[in-house]
PDB file of C-alpha atoms in Angstrom:
ATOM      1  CA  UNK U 618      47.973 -63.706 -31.621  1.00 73.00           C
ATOM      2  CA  UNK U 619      50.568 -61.244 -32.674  1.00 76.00           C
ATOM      3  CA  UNK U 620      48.999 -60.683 -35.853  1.00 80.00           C
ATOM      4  CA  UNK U 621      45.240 -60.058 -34.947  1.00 84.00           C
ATOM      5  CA  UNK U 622      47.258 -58.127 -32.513  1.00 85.00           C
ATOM      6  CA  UNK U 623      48.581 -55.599 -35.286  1.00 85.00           C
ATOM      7  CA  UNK U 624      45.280 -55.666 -37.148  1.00 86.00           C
ATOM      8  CA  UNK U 625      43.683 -54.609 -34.442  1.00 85.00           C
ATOM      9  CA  UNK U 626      46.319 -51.782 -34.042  1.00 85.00           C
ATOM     10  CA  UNK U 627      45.980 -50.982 -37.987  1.00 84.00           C
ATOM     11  CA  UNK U 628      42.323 -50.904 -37.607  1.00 88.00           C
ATOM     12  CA  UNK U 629      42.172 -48.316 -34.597  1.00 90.00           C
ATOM     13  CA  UNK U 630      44.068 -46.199 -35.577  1.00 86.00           C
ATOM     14  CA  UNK U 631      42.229 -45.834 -39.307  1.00 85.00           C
ATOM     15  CA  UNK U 632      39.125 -46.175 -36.967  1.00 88.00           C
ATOM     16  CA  UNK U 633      40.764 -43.123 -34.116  1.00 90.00           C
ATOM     17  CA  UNK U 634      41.542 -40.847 -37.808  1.00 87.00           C
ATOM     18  CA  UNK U 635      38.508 -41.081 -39.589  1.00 85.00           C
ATOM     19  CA  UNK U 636      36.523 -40.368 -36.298  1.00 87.00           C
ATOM     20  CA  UNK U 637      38.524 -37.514 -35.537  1.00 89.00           C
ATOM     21  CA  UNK U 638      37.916 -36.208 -39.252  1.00 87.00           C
ATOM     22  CA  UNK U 639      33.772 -36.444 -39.444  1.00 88.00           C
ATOM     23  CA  UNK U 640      32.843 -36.189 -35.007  1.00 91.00           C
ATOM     24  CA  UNK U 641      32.716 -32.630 -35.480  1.00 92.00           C
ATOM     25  CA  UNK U 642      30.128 -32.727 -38.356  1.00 92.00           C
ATOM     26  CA  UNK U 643      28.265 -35.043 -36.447  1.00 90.00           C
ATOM     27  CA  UNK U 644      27.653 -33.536 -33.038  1.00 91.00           C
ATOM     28  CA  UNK U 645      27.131 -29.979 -35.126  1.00 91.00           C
ATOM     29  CA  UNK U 646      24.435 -31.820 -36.996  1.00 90.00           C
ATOM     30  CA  UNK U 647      22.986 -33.363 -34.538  1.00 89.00           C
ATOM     31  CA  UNK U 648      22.711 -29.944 -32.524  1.00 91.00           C
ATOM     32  CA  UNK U 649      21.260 -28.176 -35.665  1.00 89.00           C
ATOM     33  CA  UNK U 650      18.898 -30.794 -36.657  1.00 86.00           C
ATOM     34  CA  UNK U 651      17.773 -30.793 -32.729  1.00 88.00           C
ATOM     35  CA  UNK U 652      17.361 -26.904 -33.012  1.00 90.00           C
ATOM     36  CA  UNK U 653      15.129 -26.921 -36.063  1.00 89.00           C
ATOM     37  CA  UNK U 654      13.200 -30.095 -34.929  1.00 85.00           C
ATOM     38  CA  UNK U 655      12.671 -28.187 -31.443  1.00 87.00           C
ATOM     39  CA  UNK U 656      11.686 -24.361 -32.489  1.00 88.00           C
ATOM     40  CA  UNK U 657      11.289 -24.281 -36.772  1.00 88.00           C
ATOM     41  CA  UNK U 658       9.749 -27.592 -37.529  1.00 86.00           C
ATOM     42  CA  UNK U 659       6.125 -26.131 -36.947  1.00 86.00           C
ATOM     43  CA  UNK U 660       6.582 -22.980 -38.761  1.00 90.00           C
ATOM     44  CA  UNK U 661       8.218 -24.518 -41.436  1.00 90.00           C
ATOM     45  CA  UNK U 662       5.266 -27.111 -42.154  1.00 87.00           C
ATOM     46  CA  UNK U 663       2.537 -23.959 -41.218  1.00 89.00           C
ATOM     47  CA  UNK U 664       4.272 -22.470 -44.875  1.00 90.00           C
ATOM     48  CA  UNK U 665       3.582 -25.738 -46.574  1.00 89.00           C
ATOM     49  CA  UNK U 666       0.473 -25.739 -45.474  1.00 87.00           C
ATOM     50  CA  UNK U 667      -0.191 -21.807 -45.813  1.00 88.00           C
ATOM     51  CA  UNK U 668       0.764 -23.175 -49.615  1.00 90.00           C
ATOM     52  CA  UNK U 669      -2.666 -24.413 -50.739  1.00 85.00           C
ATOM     53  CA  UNK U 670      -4.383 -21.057 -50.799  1.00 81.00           C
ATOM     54  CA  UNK U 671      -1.861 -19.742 -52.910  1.00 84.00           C
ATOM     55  CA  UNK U 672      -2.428 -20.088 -56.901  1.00 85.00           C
ATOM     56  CA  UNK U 673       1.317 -20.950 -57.599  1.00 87.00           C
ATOM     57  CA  UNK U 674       0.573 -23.352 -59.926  1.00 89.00           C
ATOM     58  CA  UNK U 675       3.469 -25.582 -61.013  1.00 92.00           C
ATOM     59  CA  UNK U 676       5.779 -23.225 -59.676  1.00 93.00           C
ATOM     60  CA  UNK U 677       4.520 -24.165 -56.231  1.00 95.00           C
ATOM     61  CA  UNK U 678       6.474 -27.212 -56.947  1.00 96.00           C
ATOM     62  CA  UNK U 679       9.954 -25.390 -56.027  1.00 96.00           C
ATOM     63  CA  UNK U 680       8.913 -24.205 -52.169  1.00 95.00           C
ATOM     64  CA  UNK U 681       7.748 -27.444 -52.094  1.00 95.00           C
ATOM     65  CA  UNK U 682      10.702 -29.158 -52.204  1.00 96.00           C
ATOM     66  CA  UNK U 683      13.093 -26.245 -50.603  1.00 96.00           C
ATOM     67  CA  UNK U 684      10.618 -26.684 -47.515  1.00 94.00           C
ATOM     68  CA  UNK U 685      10.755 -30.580 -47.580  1.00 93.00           C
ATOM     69  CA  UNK U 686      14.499 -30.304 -47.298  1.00 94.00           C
ATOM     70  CA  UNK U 687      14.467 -27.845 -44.737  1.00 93.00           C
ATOM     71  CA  UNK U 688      11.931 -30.271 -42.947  1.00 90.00           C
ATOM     72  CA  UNK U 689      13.640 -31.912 -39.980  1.00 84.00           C
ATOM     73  CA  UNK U 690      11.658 -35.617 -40.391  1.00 77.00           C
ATOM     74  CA  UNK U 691      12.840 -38.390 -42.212  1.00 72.00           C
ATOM     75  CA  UNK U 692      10.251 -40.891 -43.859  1.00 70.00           C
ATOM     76  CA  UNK U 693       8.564 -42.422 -40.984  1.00 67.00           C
ATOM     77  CA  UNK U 694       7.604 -38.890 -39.902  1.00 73.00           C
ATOM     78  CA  UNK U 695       7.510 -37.454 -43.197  1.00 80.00           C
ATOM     79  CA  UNK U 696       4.304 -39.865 -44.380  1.00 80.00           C
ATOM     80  CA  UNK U 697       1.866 -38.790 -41.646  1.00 81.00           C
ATOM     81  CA  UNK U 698       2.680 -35.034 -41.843  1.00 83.00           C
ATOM     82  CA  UNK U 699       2.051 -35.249 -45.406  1.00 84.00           C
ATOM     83  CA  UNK U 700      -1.190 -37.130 -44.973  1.00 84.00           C
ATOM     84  CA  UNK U 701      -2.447 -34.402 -42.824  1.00 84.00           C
ATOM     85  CA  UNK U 702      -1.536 -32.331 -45.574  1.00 87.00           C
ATOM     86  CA  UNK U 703      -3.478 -34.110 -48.224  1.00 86.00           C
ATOM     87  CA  UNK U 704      -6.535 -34.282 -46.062  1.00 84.00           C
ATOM     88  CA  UNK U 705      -6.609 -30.809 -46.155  1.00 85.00           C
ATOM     89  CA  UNK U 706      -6.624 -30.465 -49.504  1.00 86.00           C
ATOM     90  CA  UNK U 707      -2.764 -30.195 -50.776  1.00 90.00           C
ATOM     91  CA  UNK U 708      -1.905 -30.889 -54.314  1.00 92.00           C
ATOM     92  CA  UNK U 709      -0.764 -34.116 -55.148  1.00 93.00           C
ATOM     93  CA  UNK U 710       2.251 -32.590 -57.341  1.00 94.00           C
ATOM     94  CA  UNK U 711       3.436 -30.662 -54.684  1.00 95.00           C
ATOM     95  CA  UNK U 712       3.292 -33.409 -51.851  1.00 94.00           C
ATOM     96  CA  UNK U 713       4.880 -35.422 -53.685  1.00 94.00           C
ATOM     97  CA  UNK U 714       7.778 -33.110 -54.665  1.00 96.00           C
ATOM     98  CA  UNK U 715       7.693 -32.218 -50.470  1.00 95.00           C
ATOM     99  CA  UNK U 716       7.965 -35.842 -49.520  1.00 92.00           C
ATOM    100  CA  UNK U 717      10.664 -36.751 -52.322  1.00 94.00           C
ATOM    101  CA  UNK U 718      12.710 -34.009 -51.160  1.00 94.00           C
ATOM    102  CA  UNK U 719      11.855 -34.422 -47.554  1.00 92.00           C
ATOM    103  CA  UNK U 720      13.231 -38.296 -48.022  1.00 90.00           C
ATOM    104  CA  UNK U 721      16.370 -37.683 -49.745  1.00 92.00           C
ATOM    105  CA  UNK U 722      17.922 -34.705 -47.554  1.00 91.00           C
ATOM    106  CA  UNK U 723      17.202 -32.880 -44.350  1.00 90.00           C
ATOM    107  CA  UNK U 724      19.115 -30.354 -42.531  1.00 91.00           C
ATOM    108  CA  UNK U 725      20.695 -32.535 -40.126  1.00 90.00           C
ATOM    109  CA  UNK U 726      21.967 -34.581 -43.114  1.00 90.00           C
ATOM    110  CA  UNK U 727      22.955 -31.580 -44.989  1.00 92.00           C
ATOM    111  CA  UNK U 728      25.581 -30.729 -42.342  1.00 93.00           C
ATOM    112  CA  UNK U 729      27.092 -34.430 -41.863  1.00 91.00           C
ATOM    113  CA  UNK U 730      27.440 -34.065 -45.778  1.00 92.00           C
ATOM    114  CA  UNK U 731      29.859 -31.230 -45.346  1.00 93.00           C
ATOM    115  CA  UNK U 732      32.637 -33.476 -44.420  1.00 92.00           C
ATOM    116  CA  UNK U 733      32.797 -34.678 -47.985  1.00 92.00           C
ATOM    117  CA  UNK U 734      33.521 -31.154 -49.416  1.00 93.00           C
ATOM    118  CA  UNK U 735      32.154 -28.109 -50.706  1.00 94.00           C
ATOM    119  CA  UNK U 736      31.470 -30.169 -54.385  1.00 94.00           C
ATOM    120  CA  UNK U 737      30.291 -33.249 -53.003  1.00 94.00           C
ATOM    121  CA  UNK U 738      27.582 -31.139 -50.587  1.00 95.00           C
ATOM    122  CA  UNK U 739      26.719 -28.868 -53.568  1.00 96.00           C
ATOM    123  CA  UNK U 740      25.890 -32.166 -56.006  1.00 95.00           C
ATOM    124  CA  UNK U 741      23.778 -33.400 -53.216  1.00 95.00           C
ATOM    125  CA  UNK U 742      21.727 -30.434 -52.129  1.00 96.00           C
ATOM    126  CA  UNK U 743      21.459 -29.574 -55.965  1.00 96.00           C
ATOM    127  CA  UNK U 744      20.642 -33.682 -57.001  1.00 96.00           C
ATOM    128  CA  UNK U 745      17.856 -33.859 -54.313  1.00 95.00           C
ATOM    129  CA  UNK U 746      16.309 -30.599 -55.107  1.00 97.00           C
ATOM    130  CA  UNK U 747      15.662 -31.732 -58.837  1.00 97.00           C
ATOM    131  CA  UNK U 748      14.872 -35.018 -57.545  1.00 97.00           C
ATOM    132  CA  UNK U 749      11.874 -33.851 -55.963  1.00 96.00           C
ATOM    133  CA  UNK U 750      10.697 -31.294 -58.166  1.00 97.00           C
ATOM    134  CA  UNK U 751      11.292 -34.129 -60.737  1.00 97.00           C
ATOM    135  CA  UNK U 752       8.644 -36.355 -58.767  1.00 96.00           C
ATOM    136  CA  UNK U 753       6.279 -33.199 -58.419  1.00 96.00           C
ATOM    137  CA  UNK U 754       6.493 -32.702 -62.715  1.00 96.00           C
ATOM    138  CA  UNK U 755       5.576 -36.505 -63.183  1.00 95.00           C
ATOM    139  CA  UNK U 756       2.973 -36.674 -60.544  1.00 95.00           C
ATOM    140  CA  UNK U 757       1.396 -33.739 -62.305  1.00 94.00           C
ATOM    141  CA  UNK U 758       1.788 -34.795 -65.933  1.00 93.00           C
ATOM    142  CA  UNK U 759       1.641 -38.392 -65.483  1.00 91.00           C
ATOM    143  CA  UNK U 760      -1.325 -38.302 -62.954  1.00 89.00           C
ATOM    144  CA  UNK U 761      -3.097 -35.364 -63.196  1.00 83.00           C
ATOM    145  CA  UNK U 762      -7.031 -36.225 -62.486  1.00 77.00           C
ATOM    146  CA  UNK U 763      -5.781 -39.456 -60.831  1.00 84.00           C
ATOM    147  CA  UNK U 764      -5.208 -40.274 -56.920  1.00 86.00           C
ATOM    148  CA  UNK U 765      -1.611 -40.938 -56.581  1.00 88.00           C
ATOM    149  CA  UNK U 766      -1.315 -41.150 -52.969  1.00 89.00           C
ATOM    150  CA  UNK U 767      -3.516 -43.026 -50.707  1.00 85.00           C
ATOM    151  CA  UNK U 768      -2.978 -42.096 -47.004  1.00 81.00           C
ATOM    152  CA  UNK U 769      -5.521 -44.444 -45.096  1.00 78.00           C
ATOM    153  CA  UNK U 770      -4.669 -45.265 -42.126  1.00 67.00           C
ATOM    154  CA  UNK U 771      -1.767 -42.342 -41.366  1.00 67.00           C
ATOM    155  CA  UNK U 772      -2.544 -40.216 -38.594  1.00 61.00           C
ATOM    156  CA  UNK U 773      -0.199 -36.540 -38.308  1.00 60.00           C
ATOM    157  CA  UNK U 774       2.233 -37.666 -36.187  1.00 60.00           C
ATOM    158  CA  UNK U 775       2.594 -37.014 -32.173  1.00 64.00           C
ATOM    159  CA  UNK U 776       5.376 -34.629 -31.380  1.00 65.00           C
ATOM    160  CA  UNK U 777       8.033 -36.147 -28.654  1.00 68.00           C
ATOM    161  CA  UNK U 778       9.019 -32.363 -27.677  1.00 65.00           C
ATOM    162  CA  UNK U 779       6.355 -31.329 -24.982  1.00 72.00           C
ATOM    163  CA  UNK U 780       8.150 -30.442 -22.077  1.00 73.00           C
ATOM    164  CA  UNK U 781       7.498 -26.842 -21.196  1.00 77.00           C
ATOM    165  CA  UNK U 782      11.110 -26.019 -20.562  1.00 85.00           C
ATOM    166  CA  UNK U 783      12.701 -25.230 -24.206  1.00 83.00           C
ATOM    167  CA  UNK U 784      16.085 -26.310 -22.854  1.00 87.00           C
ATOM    168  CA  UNK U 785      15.121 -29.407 -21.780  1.00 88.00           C
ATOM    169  CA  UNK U 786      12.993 -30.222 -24.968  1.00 87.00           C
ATOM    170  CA  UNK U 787      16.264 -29.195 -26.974  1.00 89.00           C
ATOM    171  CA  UNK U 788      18.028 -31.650 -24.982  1.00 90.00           C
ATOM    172  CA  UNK U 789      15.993 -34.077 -24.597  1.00 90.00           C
ATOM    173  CA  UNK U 790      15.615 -34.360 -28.476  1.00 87.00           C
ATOM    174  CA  UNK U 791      19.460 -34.227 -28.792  1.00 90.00           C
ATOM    175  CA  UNK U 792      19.403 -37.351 -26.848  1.00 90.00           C
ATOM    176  CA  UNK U 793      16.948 -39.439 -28.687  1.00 88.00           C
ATOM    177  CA  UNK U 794      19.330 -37.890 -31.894  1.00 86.00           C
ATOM    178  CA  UNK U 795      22.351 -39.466 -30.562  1.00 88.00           C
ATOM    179  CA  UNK U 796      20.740 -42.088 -29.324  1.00 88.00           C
ATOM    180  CA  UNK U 797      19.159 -42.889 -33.310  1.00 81.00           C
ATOM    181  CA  UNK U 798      21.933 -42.180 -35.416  1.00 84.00           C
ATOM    182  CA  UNK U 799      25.161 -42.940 -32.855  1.00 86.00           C
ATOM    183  CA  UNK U 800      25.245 -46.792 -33.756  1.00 87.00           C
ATOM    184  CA  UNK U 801      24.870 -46.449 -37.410  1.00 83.00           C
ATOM    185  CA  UNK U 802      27.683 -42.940 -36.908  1.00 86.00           C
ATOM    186  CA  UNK U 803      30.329 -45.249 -35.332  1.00 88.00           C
ATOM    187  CA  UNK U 804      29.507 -48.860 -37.540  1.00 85.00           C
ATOM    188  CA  UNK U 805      29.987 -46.349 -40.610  1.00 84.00           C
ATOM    189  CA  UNK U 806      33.274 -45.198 -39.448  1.00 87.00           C
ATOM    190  CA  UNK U 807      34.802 -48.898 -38.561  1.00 89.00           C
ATOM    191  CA  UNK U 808      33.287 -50.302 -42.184  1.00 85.00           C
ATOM    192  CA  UNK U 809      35.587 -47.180 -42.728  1.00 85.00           C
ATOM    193  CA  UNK U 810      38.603 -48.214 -41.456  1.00 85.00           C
ATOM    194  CA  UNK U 811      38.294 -51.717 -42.552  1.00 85.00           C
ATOM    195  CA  UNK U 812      37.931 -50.326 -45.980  1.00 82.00           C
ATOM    196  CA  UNK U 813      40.707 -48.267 -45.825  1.00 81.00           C
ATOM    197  CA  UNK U 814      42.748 -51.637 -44.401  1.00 81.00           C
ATOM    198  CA  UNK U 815      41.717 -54.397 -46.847  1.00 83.00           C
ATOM    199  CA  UNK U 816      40.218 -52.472 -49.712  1.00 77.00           C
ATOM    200  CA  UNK U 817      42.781 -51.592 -52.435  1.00 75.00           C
ATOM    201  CA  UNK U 818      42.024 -47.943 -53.666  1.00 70.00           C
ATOM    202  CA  UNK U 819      43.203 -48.875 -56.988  1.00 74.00           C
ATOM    203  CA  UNK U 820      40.551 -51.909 -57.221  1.00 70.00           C
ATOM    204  CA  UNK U 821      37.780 -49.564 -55.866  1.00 71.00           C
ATOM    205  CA  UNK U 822      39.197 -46.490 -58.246  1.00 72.00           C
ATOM    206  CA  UNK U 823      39.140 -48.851 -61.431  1.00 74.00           C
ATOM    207  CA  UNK U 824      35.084 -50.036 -60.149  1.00 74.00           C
ATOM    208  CA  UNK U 825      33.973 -46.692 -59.230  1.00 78.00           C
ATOM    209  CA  UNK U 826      36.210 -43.841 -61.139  1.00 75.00           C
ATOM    210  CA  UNK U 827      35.307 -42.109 -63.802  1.00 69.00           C
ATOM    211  CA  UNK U 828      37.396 -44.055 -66.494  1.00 64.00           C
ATOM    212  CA  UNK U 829      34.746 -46.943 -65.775  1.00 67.00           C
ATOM    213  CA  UNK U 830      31.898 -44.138 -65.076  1.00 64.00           C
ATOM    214  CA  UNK U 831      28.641 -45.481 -66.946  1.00 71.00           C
ATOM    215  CA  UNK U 832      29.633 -49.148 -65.113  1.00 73.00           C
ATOM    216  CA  UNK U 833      30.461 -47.479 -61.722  1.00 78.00           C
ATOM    217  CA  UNK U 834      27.595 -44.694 -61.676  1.00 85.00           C
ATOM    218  CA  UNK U 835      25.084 -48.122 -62.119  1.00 81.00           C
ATOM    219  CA  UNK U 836      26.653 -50.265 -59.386  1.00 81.00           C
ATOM    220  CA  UNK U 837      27.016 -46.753 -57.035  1.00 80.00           C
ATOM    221  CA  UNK U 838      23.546 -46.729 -57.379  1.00 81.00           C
ATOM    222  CA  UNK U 839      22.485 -49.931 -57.055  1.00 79.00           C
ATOM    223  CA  UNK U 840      24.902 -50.514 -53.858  1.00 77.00           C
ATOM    224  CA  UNK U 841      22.760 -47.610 -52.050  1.00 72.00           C
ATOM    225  CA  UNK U 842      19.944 -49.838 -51.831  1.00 71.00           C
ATOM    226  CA  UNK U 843      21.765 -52.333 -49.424  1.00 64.00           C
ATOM    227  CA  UNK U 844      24.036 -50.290 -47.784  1.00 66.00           C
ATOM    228  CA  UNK U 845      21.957 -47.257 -46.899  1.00 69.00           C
ATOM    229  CA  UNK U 846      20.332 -47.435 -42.808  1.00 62.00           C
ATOM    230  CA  UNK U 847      21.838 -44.251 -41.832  1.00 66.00           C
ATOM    231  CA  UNK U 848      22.563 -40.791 -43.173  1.00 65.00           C
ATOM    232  CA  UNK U 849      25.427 -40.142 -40.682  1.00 68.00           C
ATOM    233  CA  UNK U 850      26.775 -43.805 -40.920  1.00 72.00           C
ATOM    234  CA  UNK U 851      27.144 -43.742 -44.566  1.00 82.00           C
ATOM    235  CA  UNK U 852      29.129 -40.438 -44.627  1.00 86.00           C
ATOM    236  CA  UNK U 853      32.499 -42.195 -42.789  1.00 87.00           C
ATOM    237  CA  UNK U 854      32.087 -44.384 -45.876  1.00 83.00           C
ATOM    238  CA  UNK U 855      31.879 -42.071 -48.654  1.00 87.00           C
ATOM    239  CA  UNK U 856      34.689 -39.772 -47.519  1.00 88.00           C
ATOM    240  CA  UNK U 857      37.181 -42.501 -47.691  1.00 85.00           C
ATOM    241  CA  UNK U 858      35.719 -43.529 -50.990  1.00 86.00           C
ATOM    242  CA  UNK U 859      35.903 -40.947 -52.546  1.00 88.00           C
ATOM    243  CA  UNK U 860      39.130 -40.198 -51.162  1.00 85.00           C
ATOM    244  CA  UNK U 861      40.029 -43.572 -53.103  1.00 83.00           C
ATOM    245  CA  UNK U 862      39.258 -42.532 -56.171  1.00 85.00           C
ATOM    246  CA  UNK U 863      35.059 -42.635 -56.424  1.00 87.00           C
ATOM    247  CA  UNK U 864      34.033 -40.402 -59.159  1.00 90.00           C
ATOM    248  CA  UNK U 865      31.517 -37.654 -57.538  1.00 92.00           C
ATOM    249  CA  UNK U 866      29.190 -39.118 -60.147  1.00 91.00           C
ATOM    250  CA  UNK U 867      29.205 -42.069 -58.346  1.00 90.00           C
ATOM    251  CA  UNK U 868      28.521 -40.919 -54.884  1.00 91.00           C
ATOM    252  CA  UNK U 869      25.798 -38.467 -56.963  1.00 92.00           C
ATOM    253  CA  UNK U 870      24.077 -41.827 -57.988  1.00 92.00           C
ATOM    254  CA  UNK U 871      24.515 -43.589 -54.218  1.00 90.00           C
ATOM    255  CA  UNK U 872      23.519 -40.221 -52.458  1.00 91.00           C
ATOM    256  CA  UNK U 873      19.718 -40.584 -53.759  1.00 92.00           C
ATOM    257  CA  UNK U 874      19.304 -44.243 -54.068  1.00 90.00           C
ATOM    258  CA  UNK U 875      20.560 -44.736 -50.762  1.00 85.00           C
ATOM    259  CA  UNK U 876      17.773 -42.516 -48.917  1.00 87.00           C
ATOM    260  CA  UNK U 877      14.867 -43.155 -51.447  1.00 87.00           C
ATOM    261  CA  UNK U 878      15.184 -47.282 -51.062  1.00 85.00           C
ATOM    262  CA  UNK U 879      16.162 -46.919 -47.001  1.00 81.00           C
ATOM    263  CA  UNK U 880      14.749 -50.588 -46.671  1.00 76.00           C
ATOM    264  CA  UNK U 881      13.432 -49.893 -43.304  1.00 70.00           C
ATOM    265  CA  UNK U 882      10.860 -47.192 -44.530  1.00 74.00           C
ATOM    266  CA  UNK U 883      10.090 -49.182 -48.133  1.00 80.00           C
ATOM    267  CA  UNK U 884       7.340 -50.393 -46.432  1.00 79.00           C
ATOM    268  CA  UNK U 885       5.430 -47.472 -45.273  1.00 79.00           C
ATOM    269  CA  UNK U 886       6.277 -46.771 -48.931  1.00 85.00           C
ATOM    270  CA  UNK U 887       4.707 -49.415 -50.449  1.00 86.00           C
ATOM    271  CA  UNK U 888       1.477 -48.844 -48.209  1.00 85.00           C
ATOM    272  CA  UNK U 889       1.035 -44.789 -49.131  1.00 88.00           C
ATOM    273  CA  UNK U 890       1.558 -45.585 -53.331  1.00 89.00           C
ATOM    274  CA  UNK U 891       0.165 -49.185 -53.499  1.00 88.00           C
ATOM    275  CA  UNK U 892       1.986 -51.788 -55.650  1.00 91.00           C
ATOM    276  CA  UNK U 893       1.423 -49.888 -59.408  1.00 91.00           C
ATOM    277  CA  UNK U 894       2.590 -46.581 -58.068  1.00 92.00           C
ATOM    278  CA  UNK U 895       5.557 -48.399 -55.630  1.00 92.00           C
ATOM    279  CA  UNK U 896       6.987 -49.340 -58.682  1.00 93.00           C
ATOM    280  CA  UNK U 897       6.916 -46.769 -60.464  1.00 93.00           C
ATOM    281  CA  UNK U 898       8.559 -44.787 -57.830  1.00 93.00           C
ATOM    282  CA  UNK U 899      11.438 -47.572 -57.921  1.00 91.00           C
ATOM    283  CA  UNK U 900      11.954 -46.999 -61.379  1.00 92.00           C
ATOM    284  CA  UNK U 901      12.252 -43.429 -60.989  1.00 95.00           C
ATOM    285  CA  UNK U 902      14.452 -43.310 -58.353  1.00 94.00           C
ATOM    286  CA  UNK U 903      16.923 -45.718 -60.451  1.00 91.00           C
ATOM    287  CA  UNK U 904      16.722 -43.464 -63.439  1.00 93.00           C
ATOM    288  CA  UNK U 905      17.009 -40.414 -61.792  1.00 95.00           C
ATOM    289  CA  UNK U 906      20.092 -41.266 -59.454  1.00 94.00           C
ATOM    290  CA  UNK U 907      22.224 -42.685 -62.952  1.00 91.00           C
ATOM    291  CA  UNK U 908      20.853 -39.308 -64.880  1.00 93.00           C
ATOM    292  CA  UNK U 909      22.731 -37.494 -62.037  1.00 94.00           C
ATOM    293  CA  UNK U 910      25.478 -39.236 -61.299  1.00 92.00           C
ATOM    294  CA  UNK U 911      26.424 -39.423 -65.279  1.00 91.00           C
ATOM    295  CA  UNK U 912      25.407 -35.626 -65.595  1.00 93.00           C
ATOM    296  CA  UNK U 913      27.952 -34.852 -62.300  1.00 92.00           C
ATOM    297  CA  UNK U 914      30.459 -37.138 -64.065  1.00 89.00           C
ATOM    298  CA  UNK U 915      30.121 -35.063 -67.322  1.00 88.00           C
ATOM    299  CA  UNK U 916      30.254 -31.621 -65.836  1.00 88.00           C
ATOM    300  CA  UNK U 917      32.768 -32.300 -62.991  1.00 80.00           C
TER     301      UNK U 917
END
């Protein structure tokens, strides 16, 4: 007894530190992501939209993905707004670099990501950017004249904020925020602390530092795929790893993998590309996260 007695001690107070370090980022994300959701979300997908009478051409690709990561929604809610897009008429290259962008990083997400440093947020907003407007380039070169998406079956979405009283809609969305992400927030931070109890950051350093960095950017990204349910619970985890010695190319690679192969959305996924295309978005997403996470290993 007197031993799971100081375990439990050790593990609290890692837990009580590391909770202490990120709750600030959390509840400040939240509140921002509620703010957007609440009063920009509209106007931000009325400039999409205001998009396809515009002759931007390729270049349309890069407001295309700056809006999908200023776009409050993840997938679930990202996949019916863009259908509602493409009914109207919306390039294919340009949803696709929306809804790759829109996936990977959101401004809710961008916030929590602060607590991992002004490098580590940089690689990711930067990383998801050229993720998307990677997936608009091949969409359009790879599929031009072809039907890449097929949206039967998604309606737009309905919105959750109708009351008429703007505070309470604010609040009420910061409630169904803390009630999404608050589980996943505090099972991140105790996978945390029982990291930073039984997890020797030599061991991990050695797996995932940059003297092992083609090895560790491959199993960083192939990790994501697993581990990856929640944006906020996964930040507890990659502070202390990289805190431990994780190369930023690394957490590069497990920053995109993580969100693009959330299994919990895979399926909608599947259903909007078909089997052929699913694929081929797998493959991507693989390539793309090791590209980045050995580029942010070479430069960094």
């Amino acid at each position: 007894m007197e031993i799971l007695r100081r375990e439990f001690v050790y593990i609290w107070y890692y837990f009580n530190v590391q909770l202490q370090q990120i709750f600030r980022y959390w509840i400040f994300g939240m509140a921002a992501g509620s703010v957007i959701s609440v009063f920009a979300k509209e106007k931000i997908h009325k400039l999409f939209d205001g998009m396809r009478d515009k002759k931007l051409g390729l270049f349309g690709i890069v407001p295309a993905c700056i809006l999908g990561i200023l776009s409050p929604l993840c997938m679930y809610g990202t996949i019916p707004i863009a259908a509602s897009f493409s009914e109207k008429g919306m390039r294919e290259d340009w949803l696709a670099a929306f809804m790759m962008a829109s996936i990977l990083l959101n401004p809710q997400l961008m916030i929590y990501s602060a607590a991992l440093g002004e490098i580590a947020l940089f690689v990711r907003i930067l990383s998801c950017f050229l993720c998307g407007a990677a997936a608009g380039l091949l969409v359009f070169f790879c599929f031009r004249g072809k039907p890449f998406f097929n949206f039967s079956g998604f309606a737009a979405p309905c919105s959750h904020d109708t009351d008429l009283n703007p505070f309470l809609r604010l609040l009420k969305n910061f409630g169904r925020n803390v009630k999404a992400t608050g589980p996943m927030f505090l099972l991140g931070v105790l996978l945390s602390a029982l990291f930073q109890r039984y997890v020797p950051a030599d061991v991990f350093a050695e797996l995932f530092g940059k003297s092992n960095e083609g090895f560790g950017v491959l199993m960083a990204a192939a990790i994501g795929v697993p581990l990856y349910a929640c944006g906020g619970g996964t930040i507890p985890l990659l502070q202390q790893w990289l805190v431990d010695g994780m190369s930023m190319g690394s957490a590069a690679a497990f920053m995109i993998t993580g969100p693009a192969t959330k299994i919990t959305n895979l399926g909608a996924v599947k259903i909007v590309l078909g089997m052929k295309h699913f694929i081929f978005y797998l493959v991507f997403v693989v390539m793309f996260s090791f590209a980045s996470g050995w580029l942010a290993n070479l430069v960094l």
